[in-house]
Coordinates of C-alpha atoms in Angstrom, one line a residue:
M23 CA 23.0 13.5 -10.0
K24 CA 19.8 13.9 -12.0
A25 CA 16.4 13.3 -10.3
P26 CA 14.0 11.3 -12.4
Q27 CA 11.5 13.2 -14.5
I28 CA 7.8 13.0 -13.7
P29 CA 5.8 11.0 -16.3
V30 CA 3.3 13.0 -18.3
N31 CA 0.5 10.7 -17.2
E32 CA 1.5 10.9 -13.5
A33 CA -2.0 11.6 -12.1
E34 CA -3.4 8.6 -14.0
R35 CA -0.5 6.4 -13.0
M36 CA -0.8 7.3 -9.3
N37 CA -4.6 6.7 -9.4
A38 CA -4.0 3.3 -11.0
L39 CA -1.4 2.4 -8.3
R40 CA -3.6 3.4 -5.5
E41 CA -6.5 1.5 -6.9
S42 CA -4.4 -1.6 -7.5
G43 CA -4.1 -2.6 -3.8
L44 CA -0.4 -3.1 -4.2
L45 CA 0.6 -0.4 -1.8
E46 CA -1.2 -2.1 1.0
I47 CA 0.2 -5.6 0.8
D48 CA 3.2 -6.7 2.8
N49 CA 5.2 -10.0 3.0
Y50 CA 3.8 -11.3 -0.3
P51 CA 5.4 -14.8 -0.9
A52 CA 5.2 -14.7 -4.7
F53 CA 7.2 -11.5 -4.9
D54 CA 9.8 -13.1 -2.6
R55 CA 10.1 -16.2 -4.8
L56 CA 10.8 -14.0 -7.8
T57 CA 13.5 -11.9 -6.1
R58 CA 15.2 -15.1 -4.8
L59 CA 15.1 -16.5 -8.4
A60 CA 16.6 -13.3 -9.7
T61 CA 19.6 -13.3 -7.2
R62 CA 20.4 -16.9 -7.9
F63 CA 20.1 -16.8 -11.7
F64 CA 22.0 -13.5 -12.2
R65 CA 24.4 -14.1 -9.3
V66 CA 23.8 -10.6 -7.9
P67 CA 23.9 -9.8 -4.2
L68 CA 20.5 -8.0 -4.3
A69 CA 17.2 -8.2 -6.3
M70 CA 14.2 -6.1 -5.4
I71 CA 10.6 -5.4 -6.5
T72 CA 9.7 -1.8 -5.9
L73 CA 6.7 0.5 -6.4
V74 CA 7.2 4.1 -7.2
D75 CA 4.6 6.3 -5.6
D76 CA 4.4 10.1 -5.6
H77 CA 7.1 10.5 -2.9
A78 CA 9.2 7.3 -2.7
A79 CA 10.4 4.1 -4.3
I80 CA 8.9 1.5 -1.9
V81 CA 10.6 -1.9 -1.5
K82 CA 8.0 -4.6 -1.6
S83 CA 10.4 -7.6 -1.8
A84 CA 14.1 -7.9 -1.5
D85 CA 16.5 -10.9 -1.6
G86 CA 19.9 -9.8 -0.3
R87 CA 21.0 -6.9 1.8
A88 CA 17.9 -4.8 1.1
L89 CA 18.2 -1.1 0.5
A90 CA 15.6 0.9 2.4
S91 CA 12.8 2.6 0.6
Q92 CA 14.3 5.7 -1.0
P93 CA 12.9 9.2 -1.8
R94 CA 11.7 9.2 -5.4
D95 CA 14.2 11.9 -6.4
L96 CA 17.1 9.6 -5.3
S97 CA 15.8 6.3 -6.7
F98 CA 17.0 4.4 -9.7
C99 CA 13.6 2.9 -10.2
G100 CA 12.1 6.4 -10.6
H101 CA 14.1 6.5 -13.9
T102 CA 13.1 2.9 -14.8
I103 CA 9.4 3.7 -14.9
L104 CA 10.0 6.4 -17.6
G105 CA 10.6 3.9 -20.4
D106 CA 9.5 0.6 -21.9
A107 CA 12.9 -1.0 -22.1
P108 CA 15.0 -2.2 -19.1
L109 CA 17.3 0.5 -17.6
V110 CA 20.8 -0.9 -17.5
V111 CA 23.7 1.0 -15.8
S112 CA 26.9 -1.1 -16.1
D113 CA 28.9 1.3 -14.0
T114 CA 27.1 3.9 -12.0
L115 CA 30.3 6.0 -11.6
L116 CA 30.3 6.6 -15.3
D117 CA 26.7 7.7 -15.5
E118 CA 26.1 11.3 -14.7
R119 CA 22.5 10.5 -13.5
F120 CA 23.9 8.4 -10.6
A121 CA 27.6 9.0 -10.1
D122 CA 27.0 11.2 -7.0
N123 CA 23.9 9.5 -5.8
P124 CA 24.0 8.7 -2.1
Q125 CA 23.3 5.0 -2.8
V126 CA 26.4 5.0 -5.0
A127 CA 28.6 6.9 -2.6
G128 CA 27.5 4.8 0.4
D129 CA 29.2 1.6 1.7
P130 CA 28.7 -0.7 -0.1
G131 CA 28.0 1.6 -3.1
V132 CA 25.8 0.5 -5.9
R133 CA 27.9 0.1 -9.0
F134 CA 25.6 -1.9 -11.3
Y135 CA 21.9 -1.6 -11.8
A136 CA 19.4 -3.3 -14.1
G137 CA 15.7 -2.6 -13.7
F138 CA 12.7 -3.7 -15.8
P139 CA 9.6 -1.5 -15.7
L140 CA 6.5 -3.3 -14.2
R141 CA 3.1 -2.4 -15.5
L142 CA -0.5 -3.0 -14.4
R143 CA -3.0 -4.5 -16.9
D144 CA -4.1 -1.1 -18.0
G145 CA -0.6 -0.2 -19.0
A146 CA 0.3 2.1 -16.0
C147 CA 4.0 1.7 -15.1
V148 CA 4.1 1.5 -11.3
G149 CA 7.4 -0.1 -10.4
S150 CA 10.3 -2.3 -11.3
L151 CA 12.1 -5.6 -10.8
C152 CA 15.7 -4.6 -10.4
L153 CA 19.1 -6.2 -9.9
I154 CA 21.9 -4.6 -8.0
D155 CA 25.6 -5.3 -7.7
Y156 CA 28.4 -3.6 -5.8
A157 CA 30.9 -4.0 -8.7
P158 CA 30.5 -3.0 -12.4
R159 CA 29.3 -5.7 -14.7
E160 CA 28.0 -6.3 -18.2
F161 CA 24.4 -7.2 -19.0
T162 CA 23.8 -9.3 -22.2
A163 CA 20.8 -9.5 -24.4
A164 CA 20.2 -13.0 -23.0
D165 CA 20.2 -11.5 -19.5
A166 CA 17.7 -8.9 -20.6
A167 CA 15.4 -11.6 -22.0
V168 CA 15.5 -13.5 -18.7
L169 CA 14.8 -10.4 -16.7
A170 CA 11.8 -9.7 -19.0
D171 CA 10.5 -13.2 -18.3
L172 CA 10.8 -12.7 -14.6
S173 CA 9.1 -9.3 -14.9
A174 CA 6.2 -10.8 -16.7
L175 CA 5.7 -13.2 -13.8
A176 CA 5.8 -10.2 -11.4
E177 CA 3.2 -8.4 -13.5
D178 CA 1.0 -11.5 -13.4
E179 CA 1.1 -11.3 -9.6
F180 CA 0.3 -7.6 -9.8
A181 CA -2.8 -8.5 -11.7
A182 CA -3.8 -11.1 -9.2
V183 CA -3.5 -8.6 -6.3
S184 CA -5.4 -6.0 -8.3
A185 CA -8.2 -8.4 -9.0
A186 CA -8.6 -9.4 -5.4
T187 CA -11.3 -7.7 -3.3
T188 CA -10.1 -8.9 0.1
D189 CA -7.1 -7.7 2.1
E190 CA -4.6 -10.6 2.5
L191 CA -3.5 -9.6 6.0
T192 CA -6.9 -9.1 7.7
G193 CA -9.4 -10.9 5.5
L194 CA -11.5 -7.7 5.3
F195 CA -12.5 -6.2 2.0
N196 CA -9.8 -4.0 0.5
R197 CA -10.0 -0.7 -1.4
R198 CA -11.1 -2.4 -4.6
G199 CA -13.7 -4.4 -2.8
F200 CA -15.0 -1.2 -1.2
N201 CA -15.2 0.6 -4.5
Q202 CA -17.2 -2.3 -6.0
F203 CA -19.6 -2.9 -3.2
A204 CA -20.1 0.7 -2.1
Q205 CA -21.8 1.7 -5.4
F206 CA -24.1 -1.4 -5.1
A207 CA -24.9 -0.5 -1.5
L208 CA -25.8 3.0 -2.5
S209 CA -28.1 1.9 -5.2
V210 CA -29.9 -0.5 -2.9
S211 CA -30.3 2.1 -0.1
Q212 CA -31.6 4.7 -2.7
R213 CA -34.2 2.2 -4.1
R214 CA -35.4 1.3 -0.6
A215 CA -35.1 4.8 0.7
E216 CA -32.9 3.5 3.6
P217 CA -30.1 5.4 5.2
L218 CA -26.5 4.3 4.7
T219 CA -23.7 5.6 6.9
L220 CA -19.9 5.3 6.5
G221 CA -17.6 4.9 9.5
W222 CA -14.0 5.8 9.0
L223 CA -11.3 4.6 11.4
D224 CA -7.6 5.3 11.7
L225 CA -5.3 3.6 14.3
D226 CA -3.6 6.1 16.6
H227 CA 0.2 5.9 17.0
F228 CA 0.4 3.0 14.6
K229 CA 3.8 4.2 13.3
T230 CA 5.1 4.1 16.8
I231 CA 4.1 0.4 17.1
N232 CA 6.0 -0.4 13.9
D233 CA 9.0 1.7 14.9
R234 CA 9.3 0.5 18.5
F235 CA 8.2 -3.1 18.2
G236 CA 8.6 -4.1 14.6
H237 CA 6.3 -4.7 11.6
Q238 CA 5.3 -8.1 12.9
E239 CA 3.7 -6.4 15.9
G240 CA 2.2 -3.8 13.6
D241 CA 0.6 -6.7 11.6
K242 CA -0.8 -8.1 14.9
A243 CA -2.4 -4.8 15.7
L244 CA -4.0 -4.6 12.3
K245 CA -5.3 -8.2 12.6
A246 CA -6.6 -7.4 16.1
M247 CA -8.5 -4.3 14.9
A248 CA -10.1 -6.4 12.1
A249 CA -11.1 -9.1 14.6
L250 CA -12.7 -6.5 16.9
M251 CA -14.7 -5.0 14.0
R252 CA -16.0 -8.5 13.0
S253 CA -17.1 -9.3 16.5
S254 CA -18.6 -5.8 17.2
F255 CA -20.6 -5.1 14.0
R256 CA -23.3 -7.0 12.1
E257 CA -22.8 -9.4 9.3
A258 CA -24.7 -7.0 7.0
D259 CA -22.1 -4.3 7.6
L260 CA -19.3 -4.1 5.0
L261 CA -15.9 -4.1 6.8
V262 CA -12.9 -2.7 4.9
R263 CA -9.2 -2.2 5.4
F264 CA -8.8 0.7 3.2
G265 CA -5.0 0.8 3.3
G266 CA -2.2 1.2 5.8
D267 CA -3.8 1.8 9.2
E268 CA -7.1 3.0 7.8
F269 CA -10.4 1.0 8.1
A270 CA -13.9 1.7 7.1
V271 CA -17.4 0.2 7.8
L272 CA -20.6 0.7 5.8
F273 CA -23.5 0.5 8.1
A274 CA -26.5 -0.8 6.1
D275 CA -29.9 0.7 6.8
T276 CA -28.4 2.8 9.6
D277 CA -28.5 6.5 10.1
E278 CA -25.7 8.5 11.7
P279 CA -27.0 8.3 15.3
G280 CA -27.4 4.6 15.0
A281 CA -23.9 4.2 13.6
W282 CA -22.6 6.4 16.5
I283 CA -24.0 3.8 18.9
A284 CA -22.3 1.0 17.0
M285 CA -19.0 2.8 17.1
Q286 CA -19.3 3.4 20.8
Y287 CA -19.7 -0.4 21.2
L288 CA -16.5 -0.9 19.2
V289 CA -14.7 1.6 21.5
E290 CA -15.9 -0.4 24.5
Q291 CA -14.8 -3.7 23.1
T292 CA -11.4 -2.3 22.2
E293 CA -10.9 -1.1 25.8
K294 CA -11.8 -4.6 27.1
Y295 CA -9.3 -6.1 24.6
N296 CA -6.6 -3.8 25.8
A297 CA -7.3 -4.7 29.4
R298 CA -6.7 -8.4 28.8
Q299 CA -4.2 -8.6 26.0
L300 CA -0.4 -9.2 26.6
H301 CA 1.0 -7.2 23.7
P302 CA 3.5 -4.4 24.4
W303 CA 1.1 -2.0 22.8
S304 CA -2.5 -1.1 23.1
L305 CA -5.1 -0.4 20.3
Q306 CA -6.4 3.1 20.0
F307 CA -8.2 4.6 17.1
S308 CA -9.9 7.8 15.9
W309 CA -13.1 7.7 13.9
G310 CA -15.6 9.7 12.0
L311 CA -19.1 9.2 10.6
S312 CA -20.9 10.4 7.5
E313 CA -24.5 9.6 6.4
F314 CA -24.9 9.5 2.7
D315 CA -27.0 12.3 1.2
H316 CA -28.7 10.9 -1.9
H317 CA -29.5 14.4 -3.1
R318 CA -26.0 16.0 -2.8
N319 CA -23.3 13.5 -2.2
D320 CA -21.1 11.4 -4.5
I321 CA -18.9 8.6 -3.1
Q322 CA -15.7 10.8 -3.1
A323 CA -17.4 13.6 -1.2
W324 CA -18.8 11.0 1.2
L325 CA -15.4 9.6 1.9
K326 CA -13.8 13.0 2.2
H327 CA -16.4 14.1 4.8
A328 CA -16.0 10.9 6.9
D329 CA -12.2 11.3 6.7
A330 CA -12.4 14.9 7.9
Q331 CA -14.6 13.9 10.8
M332 CA -12.0 11.3 11.8
Y333 CA -9.1 13.7 11.6
A334 CA -11.0 16.2 13.7
M335 CA -11.3 13.6 16.5
K336 CA -7.6 12.7 16.1
R337 CA -6.5 16.3 16.5
Q338 CA -8.8 16.9 19.4
H339 CA -8.0 13.7 21.4
H340 CA -4.4 12.9 20.4
G341 CA -2.8 16.0 18.9
E342 CA -2.0 14.1 15.7
K343 CA -2.2 15.5 12.2

Protein backbone atom coordinates (compact mmCIF):
# COMPACT_ATOMS: atom_id res chain seq x y z
CA MET A 1 0.00 0.00 0.00
CA LYS A 2 1.18 3.51 -0.80
CA ALA A 3 -0.02 6.49 1.19
CA PRO A 4 -1.02 9.49 -0.94
CA GLN A 5 1.55 12.23 -1.35
CA ILE A 6 0.98 15.67 0.13
CA PRO A 7 0.32 18.34 -2.53
CA VAL A 8 2.99 21.01 -2.87
CA ASN A 9 0.33 23.66 -2.18
CA GLU A 10 -1.03 21.87 0.90
CA ALA A 11 -0.99 24.92 3.19
CA GLU A 12 -2.92 27.02 0.67
CA ARG A 13 -5.26 24.11 -0.11
CA MET A 14 -6.11 23.58 3.56
CA ASN A 15 -6.63 27.29 4.15
CA ALA A 16 -9.07 27.41 1.22
CA LEU A 17 -10.93 24.35 2.54
CA ARG A 18 -11.28 25.82 6.02
CA GLU A 19 -12.45 29.16 4.66
CA SER A 20 -14.99 27.52 2.33
CA GLY A 21 -17.41 26.50 5.08
CA LEU A 22 -17.67 23.00 3.61
CA LEU A 23 -16.22 21.28 6.67
CA GLU A 24 -19.01 22.63 8.86
CA ILE A 25 -22.04 21.56 6.84
CA ASP A 26 -23.92 18.33 7.46
CA ASN A 27 -26.90 16.70 5.76
CA TYR A 28 -26.69 18.85 2.63
CA PRO A 29 -29.57 17.73 0.34
CA ALA A 30 -27.94 18.79 -2.92
CA PHE A 31 -24.95 16.53 -2.23
CA ASP A 32 -27.31 13.65 -1.46
CA ARG A 33 -29.13 14.15 -4.77
CA LEU A 34 -25.85 13.91 -6.65
CA THR A 35 -24.71 10.71 -4.93
CA ARG A 36 -28.14 9.15 -5.57
CA LEU A 37 -27.88 10.07 -9.24
CA ALA A 38 -24.41 8.57 -9.39
CA THR A 39 -25.38 5.19 -7.93
CA ARG A 40 -28.35 4.88 -10.25
CA PHE A 41 -26.64 5.99 -13.44
CA PHE A 42 -23.48 3.94 -12.95
CA ARG A 43 -25.23 1.05 -11.20
CA VAL A 44 -22.69 0.95 -8.40
CA PRO A 45 -23.50 0.06 -4.79
CA LEU A 46 -21.88 3.19 -3.38
CA ALA A 47 -21.20 6.79 -4.39
CA MET A 48 -19.72 9.41 -2.08
CA ILE A 49 -18.71 13.04 -1.90
CA THR A 50 -15.68 13.43 0.34
CA LEU A 51 -13.46 16.24 1.56
CA VAL A 52 -9.78 15.67 2.27
CA ASP A 53 -8.52 17.65 5.24
CA ASP A 54 -5.08 17.41 6.82
CA HIS A 55 -5.87 14.18 8.67
CA ALA A 56 -8.80 12.39 7.04
CA ALA A 57 -11.04 11.87 4.05
CA ILE A 58 -14.38 13.06 5.43
CA VAL A 59 -17.58 11.66 3.94
CA LYS A 60 -20.08 14.48 3.35
CA SER A 61 -22.64 12.44 1.43
CA ALA A 62 -23.06 8.78 0.58
CA ASP A 63 -25.65 6.73 -1.25
CA GLY A 64 -25.26 3.06 -0.46
CA ARG A 65 -23.43 1.27 2.30
CA ALA A 66 -21.28 4.21 3.31
CA LEU A 67 -17.67 3.80 4.27
CA ALA A 68 -16.70 5.65 7.41
CA SER A 69 -14.43 8.65 7.14
CA GLN A 70 -10.92 7.28 6.72
CA PRO A 71 -7.47 8.42 7.80
CA ARG A 72 -5.97 10.35 4.92
CA ASP A 73 -3.07 7.89 4.58
CA LEU A 74 -5.56 5.07 3.85
CA SER A 75 -7.94 6.99 1.63
CA PHE A 76 -8.43 6.58 -2.10
CA CYS A 77 -9.55 10.19 -2.32
CA GLY A 78 -6.22 11.39 -0.94
CA HIS A 79 -4.75 10.12 -4.21
CA THR A 80 -7.56 11.60 -6.31
CA ILE A 81 -6.88 15.19 -5.25
CA LEU A 82 -3.32 14.97 -6.56
CA GLY A 83 -4.34 15.15 -10.22
CA ASP A 84 -6.66 16.91 -12.64
CA ALA A 85 -8.04 13.76 -14.28
CA PRO A 86 -10.29 11.15 -12.67
CA LEU A 87 -8.55 8.39 -10.77
CA VAL A 88 -9.82 5.03 -12.05
CA VAL A 89 -8.82 1.73 -10.47
CA SER A 90 -10.53 -1.09 -12.36
CA ASP A 91 -9.25 -3.77 -9.97
CA THR A 92 -7.73 -2.70 -6.68
CA LEU A 93 -5.99 -6.06 -6.20
CA LEU A 94 -3.89 -5.33 -9.28
CA ASP A 95 -2.82 -1.86 -8.12
CA GLU A 96 0.12 -1.75 -5.71
CA ARG A 97 -1.17 1.47 -4.16
CA PHE A 98 -4.30 -0.24 -2.88
CA ALA A 99 -3.92 -4.04 -2.98
CA ASP A 100 -3.33 -4.37 0.77
CA ASN A 101 -5.40 -1.36 1.82
CA PRO A 102 -7.72 -2.25 4.74
CA GLN A 103 -10.70 -1.06 2.70
CA VAL A 104 -9.76 -3.61 0.03
CA ALA A 105 -9.05 -6.42 2.46
CA GLY A 106 -12.27 -5.84 4.42
CA ASP A 107 -15.67 -7.43 3.87
CA PRO A 108 -16.96 -6.41 1.45
CA GLY A 109 -13.67 -5.29 -0.03
CA VAL A 110 -13.43 -2.38 -2.45
CA ARG A 111 -12.46 -3.78 -5.87
CA PHE A 112 -13.33 -0.82 -8.11
CA TYR A 113 -12.86 2.88 -7.55
CA ALA A 114 -13.41 5.92 -9.76
CA GLY A 115 -12.99 9.38 -8.27
CA PHE A 116 -13.16 12.82 -9.83
CA PRO A 117 -11.26 15.66 -8.10
CA LEU A 118 -13.50 18.46 -6.83
CA ARG A 119 -12.22 22.03 -6.77
CA LEU A 120 -13.22 25.33 -5.28
CA ARG A 121 -13.57 28.40 -7.49
CA ASP A 122 -9.99 29.42 -6.71
CA GLY A 123 -8.72 26.09 -8.05
CA ALA A 124 -7.95 24.43 -4.72
CA CYS A 125 -8.63 20.70 -4.92
CA VAL A 126 -10.44 19.76 -1.72
CA GLY A 127 -12.23 16.47 -2.32
CA SER A 128 -13.78 14.03 -4.73
CA LEU A 129 -16.97 12.54 -6.11
CA CYS A 130 -16.27 8.84 -6.16
CA LEU A 131 -17.85 5.56 -7.23
CA ILE A 132 -17.16 2.26 -5.49
CA ASP A 133 -17.97 -1.32 -6.42
CA TYR A 134 -17.15 -4.61 -4.74
CA ALA A 135 -16.30 -6.31 -8.01
CA PRO A 136 -13.82 -5.28 -10.72
CA ARG A 137 -15.29 -3.35 -13.64
CA GLU A 138 -14.32 -1.26 -16.64
CA PHE A 139 -14.83 2.48 -16.87
CA THR A 140 -15.33 3.90 -20.35
CA ALA A 141 -14.63 7.35 -21.75
CA ALA A 142 -18.39 7.95 -21.81
CA ASP A 143 -18.55 7.03 -18.12
CA ALA A 144 -15.75 9.48 -17.38
CA ALA A 145 -17.62 12.26 -19.20
CA VAL A 146 -20.76 11.69 -17.14
CA LEU A 147 -18.77 11.61 -13.90
CA ALA A 148 -17.16 14.91 -14.93
CA ASP A 149 -20.63 16.41 -15.48
CA LEU A 150 -21.83 15.30 -12.05
CA SER A 151 -18.63 16.62 -10.52
CA ALA A 152 -19.21 20.02 -12.12
CA LEU A 153 -22.60 20.11 -10.40
CA ALA A 154 -20.93 19.24 -7.10
CA GLU A 155 -18.46 22.08 -7.60
CA ASP A 156 -21.37 24.46 -8.23
CA GLU A 157 -22.75 23.44 -4.84
CA PHE A 158 -19.31 23.96 -3.29
CA ALA A 159 -19.37 27.50 -4.66
CA ALA A 160 -22.85 28.13 -3.25
CA VAL A 161 -21.76 26.97 0.20
CA SER A 162 -18.56 29.02 0.03
CA ALA A 163 -20.45 32.16 -0.96
CA ALA A 164 -22.93 31.84 1.90
CA THR A 165 -22.33 33.88 5.04
CA THR A 166 -24.81 32.04 7.26
CA ASP A 167 -24.59 28.60 8.84
CA GLU A 168 -27.31 26.37 7.40
CA LEU A 169 -27.98 24.46 10.62
CA THR A 170 -28.21 27.31 13.14
CA GLY A 171 -28.91 30.38 11.02
CA LEU A 172 -26.01 32.24 12.67
CA PHE A 173 -23.20 33.78 10.67
CA ASN A 174 -20.59 31.24 9.57
CA ARG A 175 -16.81 31.56 9.40
CA ARG A 176 -16.98 33.42 6.09
CA GLY A 177 -19.59 35.80 7.48
CA PHE A 178 -17.42 36.45 10.52
CA ASN A 179 -14.36 37.18 8.38
CA GLN A 180 -16.33 39.66 6.28
CA PHE A 181 -18.07 41.51 9.09
CA ALA A 182 -15.32 41.42 11.72
CA GLN A 183 -13.08 43.66 9.63
CA PHE A 184 -15.97 46.07 9.11
CA ALA A 185 -16.76 46.07 12.85
CA LEU A 186 -13.11 46.75 13.68
CA SER A 187 -13.00 49.70 11.29
CA VAL A 188 -16.16 51.20 12.79
CA SER A 189 -14.97 50.75 16.38
CA GLN A 190 -11.61 52.32 15.55
CA ARG A 191 -13.19 55.36 13.87
CA ARG A 192 -15.55 55.86 16.79
CA ALA A 193 -12.94 55.02 19.43
CA GLU A 194 -15.31 52.39 20.82
CA PRO A 195 -14.32 49.08 22.43
CA LEU A 196 -14.99 45.80 20.67
CA THR A 197 -14.81 42.47 22.50
CA LEU A 198 -14.82 38.95 21.15
CA GLY A 199 -16.44 36.10 23.06
CA TRP A 200 -15.37 32.56 22.13
CA LEU A 201 -17.51 29.56 23.12
CA ASP A 202 -16.95 25.83 22.82
CA LEU A 203 -19.55 23.23 23.82
CA ASP A 204 -18.28 20.84 26.48
CA HIS A 205 -18.56 17.09 25.89
CA PHE A 206 -20.18 17.62 22.48
CA LYS A 207 -18.49 14.53 21.07
CA THR A 208 -20.10 12.50 23.86
CA ILE A 209 -23.55 13.76 22.81
CA ASN A 210 -22.90 12.67 19.22
CA ASP A 211 -21.42 9.31 20.23
CA ARG A 212 -24.06 8.38 22.81
CA PHE A 213 -27.22 9.84 21.33
CA GLY A 214 -26.49 10.30 17.62
CA HIS A 215 -25.82 13.23 15.33
CA GLN A 216 -29.46 14.31 15.28
CA GLU A 217 -29.25 15.02 19.00
CA GLY A 218 -25.93 16.75 18.39
CA ASP A 219 -27.64 19.01 15.85
CA LYS A 220 -30.36 19.77 18.40
CA ALA A 221 -27.69 20.81 20.89
CA LEU A 222 -26.10 23.16 18.35
CA LYS A 223 -29.48 24.69 17.48
CA ALA A 224 -30.30 25.11 21.16
CA MET A 225 -27.01 26.90 21.78
CA ALA A 226 -27.69 29.23 18.87
CA ALA A 227 -31.21 29.98 20.14
CA LEU A 228 -29.89 30.78 23.62
CA MET A 229 -27.31 33.15 22.16
CA ARG A 230 -30.00 34.95 20.15
CA SER A 231 -32.25 35.40 23.17
CA SER A 232 -29.43 36.39 25.54
CA PHE A 233 -27.47 38.92 23.49
CA ARG A 234 -28.35 42.19 21.75
CA GLU A 235 -29.37 42.53 18.12
CA ALA A 236 -26.24 44.63 17.57
CA ASP A 237 -23.98 41.73 18.58
CA LEU A 238 -22.65 39.52 15.79
CA LEU A 239 -23.39 35.84 16.51
CA VAL A 240 -21.31 33.18 14.76
CA ARG A 241 -21.09 29.42 14.53
CA PHE A 242 -17.43 29.28 13.69
CA GLY A 243 -17.39 25.56 12.96
CA GLY A 244 -18.11 22.25 14.66
CA ASP A 245 -19.02 23.01 18.28
CA GLU A 246 -17.34 26.44 18.32
CA PHE A 247 -19.32 29.68 18.53
CA ALA A 248 -18.33 33.33 18.74
CA VAL A 249 -19.96 36.65 19.50
CA LEU A 250 -18.72 40.14 18.69
CA PHE A 251 -19.87 42.54 21.39
CA ALA A 252 -20.19 45.95 19.75
CA ASP A 253 -19.25 49.03 21.81
CA THR A 254 -18.49 46.78 24.79
CA ASP A 255 -15.34 46.42 26.84
CA GLU A 256 -14.23 43.13 28.38
CA PRO A 257 -15.92 43.69 31.79
CA GLY A 258 -19.19 44.47 30.00
CA ALA A 259 -18.86 41.37 27.84
CA TRP A 260 -18.18 39.32 30.97
CA ILE A 261 -21.56 40.40 32.37
CA ALA A 262 -23.25 39.41 29.11
CA MET A 263 -21.57 36.00 29.14
CA GLN A 264 -22.66 35.41 32.73
CA TYR A 265 -26.23 36.10 31.62
CA LEU A 266 -25.86 33.47 28.89
CA VAL A 267 -24.57 30.99 31.49
CA GLU A 268 -27.64 31.66 33.66
CA GLN A 269 -30.04 31.25 30.73
CA THR A 270 -28.35 27.99 29.76
CA GLU A 271 -28.76 26.64 33.28
CA LYS A 272 -32.47 27.51 33.16
CA TYR A 273 -32.75 25.80 29.78
CA ASN A 274 -31.15 22.63 31.15
CA ALA A 275 -33.56 22.63 34.10
CA ARG A 276 -36.64 22.60 31.87
CA GLN A 277 -35.58 20.70 28.74
CA LEU A 278 -36.32 17.00 28.18
CA HIS A 279 -33.30 16.00 26.10
CA PRO A 280 -31.06 13.16 27.33
CA TRP A 281 -28.15 15.64 27.46
CA SER A 282 -27.50 19.05 28.95
CA LEU A 283 -25.80 22.07 27.41
CA GLN A 284 -22.50 23.13 28.91
CA PHE A 285 -19.84 25.35 27.40
CA SER A 286 -16.51 26.96 28.13
CA TRP A 287 -15.79 30.52 27.05
CA GLY A 288 -13.14 33.17 26.80
CA LEU A 289 -13.05 36.91 26.11
CA SER A 290 -10.62 39.21 24.35
CA GLU A 291 -10.98 42.97 23.91
CA PHE A 292 -9.41 44.21 20.69
CA ASP A 293 -6.31 46.36 21.10
CA HIS A 294 -6.22 48.72 18.13
CA HIS A 295 -2.55 49.48 18.74
CA ARG A 296 -1.23 45.90 18.88
CA ASN A 297 -3.76 43.32 17.65
CA ASP A 298 -4.66 41.92 14.29
CA ILE A 299 -7.69 39.67 13.79
CA GLN A 300 -5.75 36.41 13.98
CA ALA A 301 -4.00 37.39 17.22
CA TRP A 302 -7.37 38.47 18.62
CA LEU A 303 -8.95 35.12 17.76
CA LYS A 304 -5.99 33.24 19.18
CA HIS A 305 -6.16 35.08 22.49
CA ALA A 306 -9.91 34.50 22.92
CA ASP A 307 -9.45 30.83 22.01
CA ALA A 308 -6.65 30.47 24.57
CA GLN A 309 -8.84 32.02 27.27
CA MET A 310 -11.64 29.58 26.42
CA TYR A 311 -9.35 26.55 26.61
CA ALA A 312 -7.97 27.74 29.95
CA MET A 313 -11.51 27.61 31.33
CA LYS A 314 -12.14 24.22 29.74
CA ARG A 315 -9.04 22.75 31.35
CA GLN A 316 -9.81 24.30 34.72
CA HIS A 317 -13.48 23.35 34.92
CA HIS A 318 -13.76 20.17 32.90
CA GLY A 319 -10.32 18.68 32.52
CA GLU A 320 -10.66 18.75 28.71
CA LYS A 321 -7.92 19.55 26.24
